[in-house]
Amino acid sequence: MADLAARASTWWAIFQINFHEKLVYRGDFMLGTLMRFLPILTQIFLWSAIFSAKGESSGNAEIVGYTYYNIVAYYLLSTISRAFSSMPGLASGIALQIREGEIKKYLIQPLDLISFFLLNRIAHKLTYYIVAAVPFAIVFFLCRGYFSGWPPGHVLAAYFTSLVLSFMLGFFMEATIGMIGFWFLEVRSLLFVYMLFTFFLSGHMFPLDMLNELGGPWALIVKSLPLMYLAYFPAAVFLEKITGPELFWGLVVQVGWVVFFIIASRLSFHYGVKQYSAYGG
C-alpha cells in the first residue's frame, strides 16, 4: 500500500509539473486555441453554399439524410471530438527524441515512459479545455438553433464515455506510431499518410454514414477502421444517429481498439528499447 501511495504521489507531482509548464506559455497557447475556431466558420459557410447550390436552403431539405442544421450540429460536435482525440506533436515528438537520443534521459529514470507521456498529454488537454471553455460556450450558444435539444441522459452518458475513449484511442494510436522510430529513424512520411487518412476517414470532414449511399464495400471498410472513433462516432452518438444495440456494440468495439493500441504501444516500447543504442552524454 505504501508503495502504491508513493507511486501515486510521483505521478501527481509529474502531472502538476506538466500542467504548470503548459500555463507558462498560456498566451501562445490561447492564441493557437482561438485560431482553431476559424475552420468552424468556413465549414458552416461551405455547407450553406452546398445546400444553396442544390436549391435546398429550407430547414427540412436533406442531403443523404442530413438537413443543413444536422450538418452544422454534426460539425460542431465533431470539433469537440477532435479536441479530445487529436494529439498534435505526440508521435513526431517521440520519434524525434528517439532519433536524437534524448529519450535515454527517460530510460535511466525509475518511471514508466508511456505513463509519463500520458500524464503530459492529460495536462495539455486540461489546459486546452480551460482556455477553450469560454470560446466553445460562446460558439455553441450562438449556434444553439442548429440543435434540436439535449439528448436523453443515457445518450449523454454514452457520448461522454465515447469522448474519453476517443482521447485514449488517439493517444495510444499515436504513441504506437511514434515508437516505430525505434526501427525507422524518420517517420514523418508515415505520419503524413496517417494524418491524411485521419482527416478524411475520422469523419472530420463529413458524416461517415453518408458513405452508405456509395454502395459497395466502402462504408464497411471505413467503419471497420479505428479512425471513425476519433470524430464521427461521438458526434453520431450525441445526434442519436447511432442508438440501441448499435450504440452498445459501437462502444464495445471502441474499447477493443483502445485495448489493442495499449498493447501495441507497450509491445513497441518493450521491443524497441531492446534494440535501441545511445552513445555520448
mmCIF file of C-alpha atoms in Angstrom:
data_model
loop_
_atom_site.group_PDB
_atom_site.id
_atom_site.type_symbol
_atom_site.label_atom_id
_atom_site.label_comp_id
_atom_site.label_asym_id
_atom_site.label_seq_id
_atom_site.Cartn_x
_atom_site.Cartn_y
_atom_site.Cartn_z
ATOM 1 C CA MET A 1 0.000 0.000 0.000
ATOM 2 C CA ALA A 2 2.847 2.382 0.867
ATOM 3 C CA ASP A 3 4.485 1.623 -2.476
ATOM 4 C CA LEU A 4 1.244 2.372 -4.307
ATOM 5 C CA ALA A 5 0.818 5.658 -2.421
ATOM 6 C CA ALA A 6 4.402 6.681 -3.224
ATOM 7 C CA ARG A 7 3.848 5.897 -6.898
ATOM 8 C CA ALA A 8 0.591 7.880 -6.974
ATOM 9 C CA SER A 9 2.380 10.806 -5.337
ATOM 10 C CA THR A 10 5.074 10.670 -8.033
ATOM 11 C CA TRP A 11 2.506 10.673 -10.863
ATOM 12 C CA TRP A 12 0.618 13.536 -9.233
ATOM 13 C CA ALA A 13 3.839 15.565 -8.998
ATOM 14 C CA ILE A 14 4.625 14.844 -12.675
ATOM 15 C CA PHE A 15 1.115 15.895 -13.681
ATOM 16 C CA GLN A 16 1.366 19.152 -11.713
ATOM 17 C CA ILE A 17 4.751 19.999 -13.271
ATOM 18 C CA ASN A 18 3.418 19.366 -16.777
ATOM 19 C CA PHE A 19 0.275 21.379 -16.085
ATOM 20 C CA HIS A 20 2.194 24.404 -14.791
ATOM 21 C CA GLU A 21 4.631 24.119 -17.701
ATOM 22 C CA LYS A 22 1.737 24.463 -20.162
ATOM 23 C CA LEU A 23 0.478 27.548 -18.334
ATOM 24 C CA VAL A 24 3.869 29.280 -18.662
ATOM 25 C CA TYR A 25 3.166 29.758 -22.376
ATOM 26 C CA ARG A 26 -0.561 30.448 -21.902
ATOM 27 C CA GLY A 27 -0.505 33.485 -24.232
ATOM 28 C CA ASP A 28 0.784 31.457 -27.169
ATOM 29 C CA PHE A 29 -1.455 28.546 -26.156
ATOM 30 C CA MET A 30 -4.524 30.806 -26.051
ATOM 31 C CA LEU A 31 -3.821 32.314 -29.474
ATOM 32 C CA GLY A 32 -3.325 28.870 -31.017
ATOM 33 C CA THR A 33 -6.559 27.653 -29.417
ATOM 34 C CA LEU A 34 -8.602 30.588 -30.702
ATOM 35 C CA MET A 35 -7.244 30.131 -34.237
ATOM 36 C CA ARG A 36 -8.681 26.611 -34.269
ATOM 37 C CA PHE A 37 -12.185 28.086 -34.175
ATOM 38 C CA LEU A 38 -11.807 29.696 -37.615
ATOM 39 C CA PRO A 39 -12.384 26.410 -39.550
ATOM 40 C CA ILE A 40 -15.788 26.160 -37.839
ATOM 41 C CA LEU A 41 -16.931 29.301 -39.662
ATOM 42 C CA THR A 42 -15.567 28.083 -43.004
ATOM 43 C CA GLN A 43 -17.367 24.735 -42.630
ATOM 44 C CA ILE A 44 -20.679 26.459 -41.783
ATOM 45 C CA PHE A 45 -20.353 28.672 -44.875
ATOM 46 C CA LEU A 46 -19.245 25.720 -47.025
ATOM 47 C CA TRP A 47 -22.281 23.587 -46.172
ATOM 48 C CA SER A 48 -24.554 26.596 -46.515
ATOM 49 C CA ALA A 49 -23.198 27.067 -50.047
ATOM 50 C CA ILE A 50 -23.679 23.352 -50.824
ATOM 51 C CA PHE A 51 -27.336 23.354 -49.738
ATOM 52 C CA SER A 52 -27.960 26.658 -51.542
ATOM 53 C CA ALA A 53 -26.350 25.322 -54.738
ATOM 54 C CA LYS A 54 -28.713 22.360 -54.648
ATOM 55 C CA GLY A 55 -31.629 24.729 -54.180
ATOM 56 C CA GLU A 56 -32.393 23.126 -50.817
ATOM 57 C CA SER A 57 -31.932 26.014 -48.462
ATOM 58 C CA SER A 58 -35.070 25.254 -46.434
ATOM 59 C CA GLY A 59 -34.557 23.833 -42.963
ATOM 60 C CA ASN A 60 -36.243 20.498 -43.815
ATOM 61 C CA ALA A 61 -34.361 19.736 -47.038
ATOM 62 C CA GLU A 62 -31.955 16.803 -46.744
ATOM 63 C CA ILE A 63 -28.761 15.596 -48.350
ATOM 64 C CA VAL A 64 -28.149 11.899 -47.640
ATOM 65 C CA GLY A 65 -30.352 12.050 -44.564
ATOM 66 C CA TYR A 66 -28.891 15.270 -43.137
ATOM 67 C CA THR A 67 -30.542 18.668 -43.074
ATOM 68 C CA TYR A 68 -28.399 21.789 -43.092
ATOM 69 C CA TYR A 69 -28.971 22.145 -39.351
ATOM 70 C CA ASN A 70 -27.955 18.481 -38.818
ATOM 71 C CA ILE A 71 -24.727 19.028 -40.736
ATOM 72 C CA VAL A 72 -23.731 22.145 -38.777
ATOM 73 C CA ALA A 73 -24.570 20.429 -35.480
ATOM 74 C CA TYR A 74 -22.543 17.392 -36.563
ATOM 75 C CA TYR A 75 -19.543 19.511 -37.490
ATOM 76 C CA LEU A 76 -19.619 21.394 -34.171
ATOM 77 C CA LEU A 77 -19.764 18.099 -32.269
ATOM 78 C CA SER A 78 -17.002 16.522 -34.384
ATOM 79 C CA THR A 79 -14.845 19.542 -33.490
ATOM 80 C CA ILE A 80 -15.253 18.636 -29.825
ATOM 81 C CA SER A 81 -14.430 15.005 -30.633
ATOM 82 C CA ARG A 82 -11.242 16.076 -32.390
ATOM 83 C CA ALA A 83 -10.347 18.304 -29.439
ATOM 84 C CA PHE A 84 -10.306 15.137 -27.334
ATOM 85 C CA SER A 85 -8.655 12.726 -29.765
ATOM 86 C CA SER A 86 -6.093 14.856 -31.617
ATOM 87 C CA MET A 87 -2.540 14.574 -30.285
ATOM 88 C CA PRO A 88 -0.500 17.254 -32.065
ATOM 89 C CA GLY A 89 3.214 16.568 -31.963
ATOM 90 C CA LEU A 90 2.982 13.354 -29.910
ATOM 91 C CA ALA A 91 4.159 10.769 -32.461
ATOM 92 C CA SER A 92 6.647 13.119 -34.128
ATOM 93 C CA GLY A 93 7.969 14.181 -30.695
ATOM 94 C CA ILE A 94 8.566 10.575 -29.590
ATOM 95 C CA ALA A 95 10.275 9.720 -32.902
ATOM 96 C CA LEU A 96 12.435 12.858 -32.678
ATOM 97 C CA GLN A 97 13.551 12.025 -29.145
ATOM 98 C CA ILE A 98 14.469 8.516 -30.249
ATOM 99 C CA ARG A 99 16.418 9.789 -33.265
ATOM 100 C CA GLU A 100 18.344 12.443 -31.333
ATOM 101 C CA GLY A 101 18.955 10.246 -28.298
ATOM 102 C CA GLU A 102 17.049 12.443 -25.854
ATOM 103 C CA ILE A 103 14.837 9.544 -24.890
ATOM 104 C CA LYS A 104 17.669 7.956 -22.923
ATOM 105 C CA LYS A 105 17.169 10.503 -20.141
ATOM 106 C CA TYR A 106 13.784 8.852 -19.522
ATOM 107 C CA LEU A 107 15.100 5.310 -19.838
ATOM 108 C CA ILE A 108 17.589 5.736 -16.997
ATOM 109 C CA GLN A 109 14.951 7.093 -14.610
ATOM 110 C CA PRO A 110 12.608 4.961 -12.485
ATOM 111 C CA LEU A 111 9.443 5.926 -14.330
ATOM 112 C CA ASP A 112 7.212 4.422 -16.961
ATOM 113 C CA LEU A 113 7.766 6.344 -20.192
ATOM 114 C CA ILE A 114 4.311 5.799 -21.724
ATOM 115 C CA SER A 115 2.568 6.777 -18.470
ATOM 116 C CA PHE A 116 4.771 9.886 -18.341
ATOM 117 C CA PHE A 117 3.698 10.891 -21.851
ATOM 118 C CA LEU A 118 0.062 10.137 -20.971
ATOM 119 C CA LEU A 119 0.183 12.454 -17.940
ATOM 120 C CA ASN A 120 1.856 15.109 -20.079
ATOM 121 C CA ARG A 121 -0.953 14.845 -22.629
ATOM 122 C CA ILE A 122 -3.674 14.935 -19.941
ATOM 123 C CA ALA A 123 -2.111 18.149 -18.603
ATOM 124 C CA HIS A 124 -2.014 19.523 -22.166
ATOM 125 C CA LYS A 125 -5.697 18.713 -22.735
ATOM 126 C CA LEU A 126 -6.752 20.104 -19.373
ATOM 127 C CA THR A 127 -5.011 23.391 -20.171
ATOM 128 C CA TYR A 128 -6.680 23.409 -23.580
ATOM 129 C CA TYR A 129 -10.157 22.885 -22.129
ATOM 130 C CA ILE A 130 -9.616 25.645 -19.555
ATOM 131 C CA VAL A 131 -8.597 28.060 -22.306
ATOM 132 C CA ALA A 132 -11.202 26.901 -24.830
ATOM 133 C CA ALA A 133 -14.169 26.512 -22.456
ATOM 134 C CA VAL A 134 -15.420 30.086 -22.872
ATOM 135 C CA PRO A 135 -14.974 30.244 -26.701
ATOM 136 C CA PHE A 136 -16.673 26.843 -27.047
ATOM 137 C CA ALA A 137 -19.548 28.001 -24.833
ATOM 138 C CA ILE A 138 -19.979 31.173 -26.919
ATOM 139 C CA VAL A 139 -19.890 29.265 -30.238
ATOM 140 C CA PHE A 140 -22.414 26.658 -29.075
ATOM 141 C CA PHE A 141 -24.667 29.349 -27.590
ATOM 142 C CA LEU A 142 -24.661 31.285 -30.870
ATOM 143 C CA CYS A 143 -25.288 28.058 -32.814
ATOM 144 C CA ARG A 144 -27.877 26.610 -30.394
ATOM 145 C CA GLY A 145 -30.551 26.906 -33.095
ATOM 146 C CA TYR A 146 -28.829 24.133 -35.082
ATOM 147 C CA PHE A 147 -29.561 21.618 -32.308
ATOM 148 C CA SER A 148 -32.953 20.071 -31.610
ATOM 149 C CA GLY A 149 -32.224 19.875 -27.885
ATOM 150 C CA TRP A 150 -30.369 17.796 -25.339
ATOM 151 C CA PRO A 151 -30.423 14.021 -25.851
ATOM 152 C CA PRO A 152 -31.667 11.683 -23.069
ATOM 153 C CA GLY A 153 -29.449 11.048 -20.055
ATOM 154 C CA HIS A 154 -28.243 7.610 -21.149
ATOM 155 C CA VAL A 155 -27.247 9.009 -24.553
ATOM 156 C CA LEU A 156 -25.297 11.800 -22.855
ATOM 157 C CA ALA A 157 -23.536 9.210 -20.686
ATOM 158 C CA ALA A 158 -22.628 7.195 -23.791
ATOM 159 C CA TYR A 159 -21.455 10.385 -25.504
ATOM 160 C CA PHE A 160 -19.081 11.400 -22.692
ATOM 161 C CA THR A 161 -17.825 7.811 -22.444
ATOM 162 C CA SER A 162 -17.041 7.793 -26.169
ATOM 163 C CA LEU A 163 -15.209 11.145 -25.813
ATOM 164 C CA VAL A 164 -12.947 9.780 -23.072
ATOM 165 C CA LEU A 165 -12.331 6.641 -25.129
ATOM 166 C CA SER A 166 -11.521 8.775 -28.194
ATOM 167 C CA PHE A 167 -8.853 10.538 -26.118
ATOM 168 C CA MET A 168 -7.371 7.201 -25.048
ATOM 169 C CA LEU A 169 -7.531 5.832 -28.589
ATOM 170 C CA GLY A 170 -5.880 8.913 -30.104
ATOM 171 C CA PHE A 171 -3.089 8.865 -27.512
ATOM 172 C CA PHE A 172 -2.161 5.189 -27.727
ATOM 173 C CA MET A 173 -2.510 5.116 -31.514
ATOM 174 C CA GLU A 174 -0.059 7.997 -31.962
ATOM 175 C CA ALA A 175 2.234 6.645 -29.230
ATOM 176 C CA THR A 176 2.429 3.377 -31.176
ATOM 177 C CA ILE A 177 3.311 5.238 -34.373
ATOM 178 C CA GLY A 178 5.964 7.253 -32.524
ATOM 179 C CA MET A 179 7.534 4.046 -31.169
ATOM 180 C CA ILE A 180 8.150 2.922 -34.741
ATOM 181 C CA GLY A 181 11.025 5.406 -34.536
ATOM 182 C CA PHE A 182 12.988 2.699 -32.688
ATOM 183 C CA TRP A 183 13.230 0.815 -36.009
ATOM 184 C CA PHE A 184 12.956 3.664 -38.537
ATOM 185 C CA LEU A 185 14.692 6.885 -37.516
ATOM 186 C CA GLU A 186 12.500 9.004 -39.769
ATOM 187 C CA VAL A 187 8.704 8.570 -39.560
ATOM 188 C CA ARG A 188 7.497 11.911 -40.979
ATOM 189 C CA SER A 189 6.309 10.295 -44.225
ATOM 190 C CA LEU A 190 4.355 7.702 -42.259
ATOM 191 C CA LEU A 191 2.860 10.437 -40.102
ATOM 192 C CA PHE A 192 1.857 12.408 -43.189
ATOM 193 C CA VAL A 193 -0.013 9.385 -44.546
ATOM 194 C CA TYR A 194 -1.629 8.796 -41.142
ATOM 195 C CA MET A 195 -2.763 12.429 -40.839
ATOM 196 C CA LEU A 196 -4.125 12.372 -44.398
ATOM 197 C CA PHE A 197 -6.212 9.261 -43.757
ATOM 198 C CA THR A 198 -7.293 10.555 -40.354
ATOM 199 C CA PHE A 199 -8.520 13.831 -41.808
ATOM 200 C CA PHE A 200 -10.889 12.090 -44.210
ATOM 201 C CA LEU A 201 -11.698 8.782 -42.518
ATOM 202 C CA SER A 202 -12.286 10.010 -38.958
ATOM 203 C CA GLY A 203 -15.432 11.863 -40.017
ATOM 204 C CA HIS A 204 -13.905 15.282 -39.504
ATOM 205 C CA MET A 205 -14.914 16.441 -42.995
ATOM 206 C CA PHE A 206 -18.349 14.813 -43.332
ATOM 207 C CA PRO A 207 -20.549 12.252 -41.532
ATOM 208 C CA LEU A 208 -19.265 8.805 -42.446
ATOM 209 C CA ASP A 209 -22.759 7.321 -42.777
ATOM 210 C CA MET A 210 -23.032 9.366 -45.991
ATOM 211 C CA LEU A 211 -20.785 6.671 -47.491
ATOM 212 C CA ASN A 212 -23.716 4.239 -47.284
ATOM 213 C CA GLU A 213 -25.043 5.892 -50.432
ATOM 214 C CA LEU A 214 -21.924 4.919 -52.394
ATOM 215 C CA GLY A 215 -22.743 1.234 -52.343
ATOM 216 C CA GLY A 216 -20.101 -1.466 -52.420
ATOM 217 C CA PRO A 217 -17.784 -2.218 -49.528
ATOM 218 C CA TRP A 218 -16.529 1.354 -48.926
ATOM 219 C CA ALA A 219 -18.741 2.186 -45.969
ATOM 220 C CA LEU A 220 -17.989 -1.188 -44.344
ATOM 221 C CA ILE A 221 -14.227 -0.742 -44.851
ATOM 222 C CA VAL A 222 -14.202 2.781 -43.386
ATOM 223 C CA LYS A 223 -16.322 1.755 -40.394
ATOM 224 C CA SER A 224 -14.030 -1.195 -39.738
ATOM 225 C CA LEU A 225 -11.113 1.161 -39.075
ATOM 226 C CA PRO A 226 -10.401 2.685 -35.659
ATOM 227 C CA LEU A 227 -10.250 6.182 -37.182
ATOM 228 C CA MET A 228 -14.047 6.610 -37.153
ATOM 229 C CA TYR A 229 -13.976 6.600 -33.327
ATOM 230 C CA LEU A 230 -11.805 9.729 -33.277
ATOM 231 C CA ALA A 231 -14.502 12.131 -34.509
ATOM 232 C CA TYR A 232 -17.537 10.536 -36.167
ATOM 233 C CA PHE A 233 -18.683 8.095 -33.501
ATOM 234 C CA PRO A 234 -19.048 10.505 -30.505
ATOM 235 C CA ALA A 235 -20.830 13.094 -32.679
ATOM 236 C CA ALA A 236 -23.190 10.464 -34.132
ATOM 237 C CA VAL A 237 -23.970 9.213 -30.622
ATOM 238 C CA PHE A 238 -24.939 12.717 -29.439
ATOM 239 C CA LEU A 239 -27.157 13.261 -32.509
ATOM 240 C CA GLU A 240 -28.749 9.823 -31.889
ATOM 241 C CA LYS A 241 -27.712 8.610 -35.328
ATOM 242 C CA ILE A 242 -26.404 5.522 -33.519
ATOM 243 C CA THR A 243 -28.824 4.006 -30.991
ATOM 244 C CA GLY A 244 -29.814 0.768 -29.306
ATOM 245 C CA PRO A 245 -27.688 -2.346 -29.883
ATOM 246 C CA GLU A 246 -25.606 -0.494 -32.481
ATOM 247 C CA LEU A 247 -24.602 2.040 -29.800
ATOM 248 C CA PHE A 248 -23.728 -0.705 -27.318
ATOM 249 C CA TRP A 249 -21.594 -2.646 -29.772
ATOM 250 C CA GLY A 250 -20.007 0.572 -31.024
ATOM 251 C CA LEU A 251 -18.762 1.336 -27.502
ATOM 252 C CA VAL A 252 -17.551 -2.254 -27.119
ATOM 253 C CA VAL A 253 -15.571 -2.030 -30.360
ATOM 254 C CA GLN A 254 -14.164 1.352 -29.330
ATOM 255 C CA VAL A 255 -12.954 -0.156 -26.032
ATOM 256 C CA GLY A 256 -11.477 -3.044 -28.031
ATOM 257 C CA TRP A 257 -9.466 -0.653 -30.213
ATOM 258 C CA VAL A 258 -8.210 1.209 -27.129
ATOM 259 C CA VAL A 259 -7.032 -2.061 -25.557
ATOM 260 C CA PHE A 260 -5.444 -3.130 -28.852
ATOM 261 C CA PHE A 261 -3.360 0.049 -29.126
ATOM 262 C CA ILE A 262 -2.432 -0.002 -25.413
ATOM 263 C CA ILE A 263 -0.943 -3.457 -26.008
ATOM 264 C CA ALA A 264 0.607 -2.371 -29.329
ATOM 265 C CA SER A 265 2.307 0.678 -27.772
ATOM 266 C CA ARG A 266 3.583 -1.406 -24.831
ATOM 267 C CA LEU A 267 4.986 -4.105 -27.121
ATOM 268 C CA SER A 268 6.548 -1.499 -29.439
ATOM 269 C CA PHE A 269 8.255 0.184 -26.492
ATOM 270 C CA HIS A 270 9.367 -3.115 -24.949
ATOM 271 C CA TYR A 271 10.971 -4.492 -28.105
ATOM 272 C CA GLY A 272 12.129 -1.072 -29.313
ATOM 273 C CA VAL A 273 14.187 -0.441 -26.174
ATOM 274 C CA LYS A 274 15.825 -3.851 -26.554
ATOM 275 C CA GLN A 275 17.418 -2.897 -29.843
ATOM 276 C CA TYR A 276 17.951 0.821 -29.047
ATOM 277 C CA SER A 277 21.508 2.145 -28.755
ATOM 278 C CA ALA A 278 22.561 5.575 -27.494
ATOM 279 C CA TYR A 279 26.059 6.966 -27.112
ATOM 280 C CA GLY A 280 27.565 10.131 -25.619
ATOM 281 C CA GLY A 281 26.377 12.409 -22.814
#
